[in-house]
Short mmCIF file of N, CA and C in Angstrom, two decimals:
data_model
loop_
_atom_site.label_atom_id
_atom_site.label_comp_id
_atom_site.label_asym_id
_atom_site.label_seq_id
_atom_site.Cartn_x
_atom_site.Cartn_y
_atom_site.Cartn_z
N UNK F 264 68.72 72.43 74.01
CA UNK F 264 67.62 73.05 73.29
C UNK F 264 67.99 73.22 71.82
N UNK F 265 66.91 73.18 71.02
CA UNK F 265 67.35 73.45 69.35
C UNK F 265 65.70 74.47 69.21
N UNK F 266 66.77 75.55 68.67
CA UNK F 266 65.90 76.68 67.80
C UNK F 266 65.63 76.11 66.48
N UNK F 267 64.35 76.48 66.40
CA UNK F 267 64.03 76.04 64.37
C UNK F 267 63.41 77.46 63.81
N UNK F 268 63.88 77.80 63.02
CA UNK F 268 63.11 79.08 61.96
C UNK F 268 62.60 78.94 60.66
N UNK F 269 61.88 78.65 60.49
CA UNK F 269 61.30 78.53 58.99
C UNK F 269 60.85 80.19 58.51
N UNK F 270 61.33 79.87 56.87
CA UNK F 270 60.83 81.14 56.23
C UNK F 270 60.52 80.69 54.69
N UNK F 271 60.40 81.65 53.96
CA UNK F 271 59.68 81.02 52.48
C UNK F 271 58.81 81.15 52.10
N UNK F 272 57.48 81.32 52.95
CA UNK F 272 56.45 81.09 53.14
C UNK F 272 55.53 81.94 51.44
N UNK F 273 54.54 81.96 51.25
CA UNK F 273 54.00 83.14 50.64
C UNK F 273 52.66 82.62 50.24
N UNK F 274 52.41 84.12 49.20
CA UNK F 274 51.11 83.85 48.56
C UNK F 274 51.31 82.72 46.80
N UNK F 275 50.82 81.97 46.62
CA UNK F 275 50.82 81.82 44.97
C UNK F 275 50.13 80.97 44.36
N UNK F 276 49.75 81.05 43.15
CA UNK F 276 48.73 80.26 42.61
C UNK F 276 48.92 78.67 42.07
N UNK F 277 48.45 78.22 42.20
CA UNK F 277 47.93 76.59 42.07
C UNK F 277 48.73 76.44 40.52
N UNK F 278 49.41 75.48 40.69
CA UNK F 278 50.35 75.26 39.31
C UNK F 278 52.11 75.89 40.13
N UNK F 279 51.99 77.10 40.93
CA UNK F 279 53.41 77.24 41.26
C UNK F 279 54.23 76.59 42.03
N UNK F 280 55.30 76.68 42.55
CA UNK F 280 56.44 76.14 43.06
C UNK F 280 56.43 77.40 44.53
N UNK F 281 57.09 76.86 45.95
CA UNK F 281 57.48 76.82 46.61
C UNK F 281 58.57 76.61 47.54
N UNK F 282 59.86 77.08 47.92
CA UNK F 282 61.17 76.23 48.96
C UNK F 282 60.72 76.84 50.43
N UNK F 283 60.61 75.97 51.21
CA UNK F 283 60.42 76.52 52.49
C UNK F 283 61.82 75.95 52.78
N UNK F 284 62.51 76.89 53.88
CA UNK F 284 63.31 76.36 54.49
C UNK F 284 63.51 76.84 55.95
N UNK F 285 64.25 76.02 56.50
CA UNK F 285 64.23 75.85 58.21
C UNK F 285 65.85 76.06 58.71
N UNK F 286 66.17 76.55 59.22
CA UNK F 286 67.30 76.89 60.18
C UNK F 286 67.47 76.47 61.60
N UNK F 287 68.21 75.33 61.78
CA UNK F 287 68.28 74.76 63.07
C UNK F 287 69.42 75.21 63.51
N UNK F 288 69.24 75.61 65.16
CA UNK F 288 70.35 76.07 66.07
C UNK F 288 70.71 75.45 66.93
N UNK F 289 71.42 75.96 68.22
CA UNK F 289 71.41 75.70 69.57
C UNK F 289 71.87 74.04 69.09
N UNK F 290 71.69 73.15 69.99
CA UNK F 290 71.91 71.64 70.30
C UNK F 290 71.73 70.73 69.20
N UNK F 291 72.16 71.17 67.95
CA UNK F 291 71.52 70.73 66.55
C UNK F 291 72.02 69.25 66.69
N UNK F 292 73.30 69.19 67.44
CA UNK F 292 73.98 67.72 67.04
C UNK F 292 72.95 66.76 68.21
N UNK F 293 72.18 67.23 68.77
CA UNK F 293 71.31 66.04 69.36
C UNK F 293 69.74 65.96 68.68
N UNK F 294 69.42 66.42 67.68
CA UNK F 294 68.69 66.56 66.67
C UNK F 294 68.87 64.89 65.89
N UNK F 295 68.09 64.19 65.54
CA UNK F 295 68.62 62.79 64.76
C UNK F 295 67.53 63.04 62.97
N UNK F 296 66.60 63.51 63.70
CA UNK F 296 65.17 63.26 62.46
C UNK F 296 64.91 65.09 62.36
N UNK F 297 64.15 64.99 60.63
CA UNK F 297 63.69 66.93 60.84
C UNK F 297 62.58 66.51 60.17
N UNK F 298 61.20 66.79 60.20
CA UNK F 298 59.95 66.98 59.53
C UNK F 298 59.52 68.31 59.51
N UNK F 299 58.89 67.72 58.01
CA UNK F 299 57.83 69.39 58.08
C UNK F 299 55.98 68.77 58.54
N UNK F 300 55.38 69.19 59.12
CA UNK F 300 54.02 69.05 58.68
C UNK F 300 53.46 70.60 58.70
N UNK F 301 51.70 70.55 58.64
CA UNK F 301 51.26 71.58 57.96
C UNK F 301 49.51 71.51 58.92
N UNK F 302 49.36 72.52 59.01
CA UNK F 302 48.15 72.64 59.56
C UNK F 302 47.22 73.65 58.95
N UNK F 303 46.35 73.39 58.43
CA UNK F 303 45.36 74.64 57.89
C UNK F 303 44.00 74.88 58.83
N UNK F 304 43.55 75.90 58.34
CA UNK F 304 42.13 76.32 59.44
C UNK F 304 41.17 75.42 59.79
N UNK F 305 41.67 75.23 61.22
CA UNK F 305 39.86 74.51 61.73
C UNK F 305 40.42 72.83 61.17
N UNK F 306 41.88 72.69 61.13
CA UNK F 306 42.41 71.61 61.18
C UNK F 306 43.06 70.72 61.67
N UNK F 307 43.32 69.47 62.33
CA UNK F 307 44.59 69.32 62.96
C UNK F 307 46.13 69.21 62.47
N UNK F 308 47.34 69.45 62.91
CA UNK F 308 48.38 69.19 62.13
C UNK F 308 48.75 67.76 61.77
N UNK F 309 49.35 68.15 60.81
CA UNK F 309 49.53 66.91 59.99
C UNK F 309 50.77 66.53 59.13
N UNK F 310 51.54 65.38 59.28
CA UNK F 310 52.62 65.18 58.53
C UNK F 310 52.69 65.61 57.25
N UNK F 311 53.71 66.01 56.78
CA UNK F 311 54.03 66.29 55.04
C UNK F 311 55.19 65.51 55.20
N UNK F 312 56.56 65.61 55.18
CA UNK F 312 57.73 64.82 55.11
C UNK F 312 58.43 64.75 56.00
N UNK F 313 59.45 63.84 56.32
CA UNK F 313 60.82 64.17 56.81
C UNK F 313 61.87 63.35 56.54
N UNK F 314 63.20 63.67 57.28
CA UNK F 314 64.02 62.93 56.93
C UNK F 314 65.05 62.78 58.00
N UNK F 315 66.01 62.33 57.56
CA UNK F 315 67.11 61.68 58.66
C UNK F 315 68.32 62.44 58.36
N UNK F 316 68.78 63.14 59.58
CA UNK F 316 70.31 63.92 59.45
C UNK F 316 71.08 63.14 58.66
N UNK F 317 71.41 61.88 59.32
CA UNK F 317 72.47 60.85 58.79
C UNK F 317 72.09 59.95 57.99
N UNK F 318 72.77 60.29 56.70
CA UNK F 318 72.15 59.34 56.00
C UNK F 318 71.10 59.52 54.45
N UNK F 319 70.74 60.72 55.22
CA UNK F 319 69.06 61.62 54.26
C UNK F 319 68.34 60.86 54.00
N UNK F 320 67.68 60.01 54.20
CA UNK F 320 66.59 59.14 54.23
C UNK F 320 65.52 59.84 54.19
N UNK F 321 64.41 59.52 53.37
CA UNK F 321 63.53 60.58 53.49
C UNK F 321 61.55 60.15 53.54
N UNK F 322 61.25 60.17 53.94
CA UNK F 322 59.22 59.67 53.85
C UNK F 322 58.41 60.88 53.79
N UNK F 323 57.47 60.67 52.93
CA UNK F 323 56.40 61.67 52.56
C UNK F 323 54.88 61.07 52.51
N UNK F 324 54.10 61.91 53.29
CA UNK F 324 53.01 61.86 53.44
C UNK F 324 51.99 61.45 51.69
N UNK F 325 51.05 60.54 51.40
CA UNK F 325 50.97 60.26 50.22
C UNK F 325 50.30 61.62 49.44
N UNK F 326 49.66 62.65 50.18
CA UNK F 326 49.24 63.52 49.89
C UNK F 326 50.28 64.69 49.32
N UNK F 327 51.27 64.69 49.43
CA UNK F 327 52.70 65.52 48.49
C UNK F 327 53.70 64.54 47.88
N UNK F 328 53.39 62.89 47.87
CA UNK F 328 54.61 62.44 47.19
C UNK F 328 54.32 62.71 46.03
N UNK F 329 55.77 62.74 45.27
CA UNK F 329 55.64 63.13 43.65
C UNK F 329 55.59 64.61 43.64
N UNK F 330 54.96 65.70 44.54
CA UNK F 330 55.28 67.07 44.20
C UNK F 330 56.39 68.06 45.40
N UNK F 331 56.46 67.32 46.52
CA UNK F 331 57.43 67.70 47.38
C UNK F 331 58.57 67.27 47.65
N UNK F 332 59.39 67.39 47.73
CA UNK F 332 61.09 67.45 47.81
C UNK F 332 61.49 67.40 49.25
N UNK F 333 62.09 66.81 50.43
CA UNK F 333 62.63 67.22 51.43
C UNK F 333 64.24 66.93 51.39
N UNK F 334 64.83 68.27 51.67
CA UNK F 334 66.77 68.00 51.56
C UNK F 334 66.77 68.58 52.73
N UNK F 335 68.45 68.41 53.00
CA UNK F 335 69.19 69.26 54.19
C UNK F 335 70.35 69.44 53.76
N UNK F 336 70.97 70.64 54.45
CA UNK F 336 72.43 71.15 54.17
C UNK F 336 73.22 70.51 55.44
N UNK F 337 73.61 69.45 55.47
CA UNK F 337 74.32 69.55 56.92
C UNK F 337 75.15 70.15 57.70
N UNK F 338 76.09 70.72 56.92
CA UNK F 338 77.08 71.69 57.43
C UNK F 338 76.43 72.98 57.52
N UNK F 339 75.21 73.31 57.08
CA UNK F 339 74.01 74.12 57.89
C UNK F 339 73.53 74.42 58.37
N UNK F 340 72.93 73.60 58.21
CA UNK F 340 72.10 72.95 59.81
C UNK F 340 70.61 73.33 58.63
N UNK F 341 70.43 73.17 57.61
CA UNK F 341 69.39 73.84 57.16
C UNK F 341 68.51 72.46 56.43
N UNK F 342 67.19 72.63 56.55
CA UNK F 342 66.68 71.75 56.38
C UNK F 342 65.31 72.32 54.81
N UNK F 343 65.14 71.76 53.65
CA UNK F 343 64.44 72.18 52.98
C UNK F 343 62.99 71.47 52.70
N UNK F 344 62.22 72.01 51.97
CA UNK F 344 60.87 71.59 51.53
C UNK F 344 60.29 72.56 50.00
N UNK F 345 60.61 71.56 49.01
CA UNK F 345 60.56 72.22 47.86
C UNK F 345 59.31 71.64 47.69
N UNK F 346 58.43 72.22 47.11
CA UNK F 346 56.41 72.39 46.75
C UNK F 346 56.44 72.49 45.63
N UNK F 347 56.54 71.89 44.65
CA UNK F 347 56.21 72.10 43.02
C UNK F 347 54.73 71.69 42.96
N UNK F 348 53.75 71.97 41.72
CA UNK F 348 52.61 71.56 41.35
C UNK F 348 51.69 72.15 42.70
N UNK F 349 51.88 73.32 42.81
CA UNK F 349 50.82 73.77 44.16
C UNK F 349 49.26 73.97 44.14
N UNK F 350 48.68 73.02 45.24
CA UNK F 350 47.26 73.38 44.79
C UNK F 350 46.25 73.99 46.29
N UNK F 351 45.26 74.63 45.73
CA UNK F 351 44.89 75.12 46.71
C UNK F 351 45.11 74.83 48.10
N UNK F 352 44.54 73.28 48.31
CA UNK F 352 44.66 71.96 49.30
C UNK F 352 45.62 72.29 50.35
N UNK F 353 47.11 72.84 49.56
CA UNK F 353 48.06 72.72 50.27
C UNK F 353 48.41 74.10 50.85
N UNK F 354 47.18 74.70 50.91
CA UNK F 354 47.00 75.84 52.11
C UNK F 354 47.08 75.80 53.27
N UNK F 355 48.37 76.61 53.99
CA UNK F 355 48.43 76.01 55.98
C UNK F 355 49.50 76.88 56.35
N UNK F 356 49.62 76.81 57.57
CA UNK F 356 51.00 77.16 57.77
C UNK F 356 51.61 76.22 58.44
N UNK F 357 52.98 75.51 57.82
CA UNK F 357 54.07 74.88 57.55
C UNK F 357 54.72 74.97 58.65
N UNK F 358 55.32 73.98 59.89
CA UNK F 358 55.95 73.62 60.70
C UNK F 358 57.41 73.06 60.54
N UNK F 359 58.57 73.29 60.43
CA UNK F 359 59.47 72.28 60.86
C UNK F 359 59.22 71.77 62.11
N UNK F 360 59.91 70.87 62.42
CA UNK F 360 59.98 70.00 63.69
C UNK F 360 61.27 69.13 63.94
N UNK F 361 61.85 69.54 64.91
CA UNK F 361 63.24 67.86 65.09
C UNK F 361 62.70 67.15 66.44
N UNK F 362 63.24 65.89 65.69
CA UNK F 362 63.09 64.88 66.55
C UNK F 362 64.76 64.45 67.65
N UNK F 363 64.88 64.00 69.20
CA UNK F 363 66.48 64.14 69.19
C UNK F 363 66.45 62.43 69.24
N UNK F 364 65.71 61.80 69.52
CA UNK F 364 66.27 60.04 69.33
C UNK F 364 65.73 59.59 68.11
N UNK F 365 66.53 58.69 68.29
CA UNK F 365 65.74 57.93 66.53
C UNK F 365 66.16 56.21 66.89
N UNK F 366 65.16 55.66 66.38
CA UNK F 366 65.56 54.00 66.49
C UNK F 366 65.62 53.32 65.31
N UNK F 367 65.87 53.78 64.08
CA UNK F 367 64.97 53.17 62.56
C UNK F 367 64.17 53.31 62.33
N UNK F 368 63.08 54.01 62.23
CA UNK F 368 61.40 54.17 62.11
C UNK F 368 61.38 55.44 61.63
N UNK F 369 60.00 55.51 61.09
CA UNK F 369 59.66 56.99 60.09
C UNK F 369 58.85 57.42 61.37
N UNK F 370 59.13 58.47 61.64
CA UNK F 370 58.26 58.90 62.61
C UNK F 370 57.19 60.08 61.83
N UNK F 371 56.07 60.00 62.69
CA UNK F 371 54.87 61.08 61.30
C UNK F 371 53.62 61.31 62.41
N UNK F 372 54.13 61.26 63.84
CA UNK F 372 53.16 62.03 64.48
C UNK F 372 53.93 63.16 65.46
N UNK F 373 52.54 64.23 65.45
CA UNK F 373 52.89 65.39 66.17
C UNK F 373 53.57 65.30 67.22
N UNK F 374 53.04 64.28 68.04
CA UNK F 374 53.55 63.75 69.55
C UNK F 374 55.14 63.48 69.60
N UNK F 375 55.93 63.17 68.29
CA UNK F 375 57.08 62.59 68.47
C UNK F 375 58.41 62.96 68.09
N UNK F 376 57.52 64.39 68.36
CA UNK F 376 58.91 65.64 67.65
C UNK F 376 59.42 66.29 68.72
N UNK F 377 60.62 66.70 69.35
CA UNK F 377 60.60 67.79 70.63
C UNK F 377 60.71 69.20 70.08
N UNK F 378 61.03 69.69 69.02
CA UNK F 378 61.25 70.99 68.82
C UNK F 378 60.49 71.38 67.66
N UNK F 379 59.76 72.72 67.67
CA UNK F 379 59.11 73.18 66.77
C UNK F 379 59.40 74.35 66.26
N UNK F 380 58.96 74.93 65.04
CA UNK F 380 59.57 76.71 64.64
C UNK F 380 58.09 77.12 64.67
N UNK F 381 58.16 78.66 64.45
CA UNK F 381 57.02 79.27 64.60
C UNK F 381 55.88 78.93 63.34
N UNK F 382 56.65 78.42 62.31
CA UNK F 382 55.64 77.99 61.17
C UNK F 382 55.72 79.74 60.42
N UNK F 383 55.66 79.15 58.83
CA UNK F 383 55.55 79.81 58.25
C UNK F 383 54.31 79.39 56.98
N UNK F 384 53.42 80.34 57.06
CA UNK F 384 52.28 80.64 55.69
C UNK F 384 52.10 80.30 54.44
N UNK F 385 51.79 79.33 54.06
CA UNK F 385 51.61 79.05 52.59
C UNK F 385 50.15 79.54 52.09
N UNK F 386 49.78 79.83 51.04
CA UNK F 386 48.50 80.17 50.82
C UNK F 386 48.56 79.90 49.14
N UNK F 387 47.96 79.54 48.74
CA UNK F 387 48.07 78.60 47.51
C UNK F 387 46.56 79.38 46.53
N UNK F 388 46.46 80.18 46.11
CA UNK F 388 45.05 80.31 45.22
C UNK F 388 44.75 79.75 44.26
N UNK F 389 43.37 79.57 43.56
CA UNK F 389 43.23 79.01 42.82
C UNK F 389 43.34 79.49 41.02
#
């Protein structure tokens, strides 16, 4: 099993900056891939980034490339999501997710993650 915790979360206005970050536990070394996606009201979830333990390889949804950041600490276990240029849009609350196999491929659906955190709140005003 792998625990995920995301925190960071908040209120702020359109133009600010954001770090969400995620804390992976438990069985981390069978963990291969970490994504964030994001779900807002009366929406389905939806990819924002992720990346690869080994290696840091990283893919972003075209809707945050150029204003989102995804890193990891490995000797952490901590996984980040930096939000610069925030706009309303990117109102939701924010998921990590690990994936434990990996074959070479960007993975970017909900279906293909096994572990999730409780999600943490972004709220973006205008």
């Amino acid at each position: 099993q792998v625990q995920l915790v995301e925190s960071g979360g908040g209120l702020v206005q359109a133009g600010d900056s954001l770090r969400l970050s995620c804390a992976a536990s438990g069985r981390t070394f069978s963990s291969s891939v970490m994504g964030w996606f994001r779900q807002a009201p009366g929406k389905e979830r939806e990819f924002v980034a992720t990346i690869r333990w080994s290696g840091g390889g990283t893919y972003y949804a075209d809707s945050v490339k150029g204003r989102f950041t995804i890193s990891r600490d490995n000797a952490k276990r901590l996984v980040f999501l930096r939000m610069n240029s925030l706009k309303p849009e990117d109102t939701a609350v924010y998921y990590c997710a690990a994936r434990t196999r990996y074959d070479s491929r960007w993975y970017l659906r909900v279906d293909e993650y096994d572990y999730w955190g409780q999600g943490t709140q972004v709220t973006v005003s205008s």
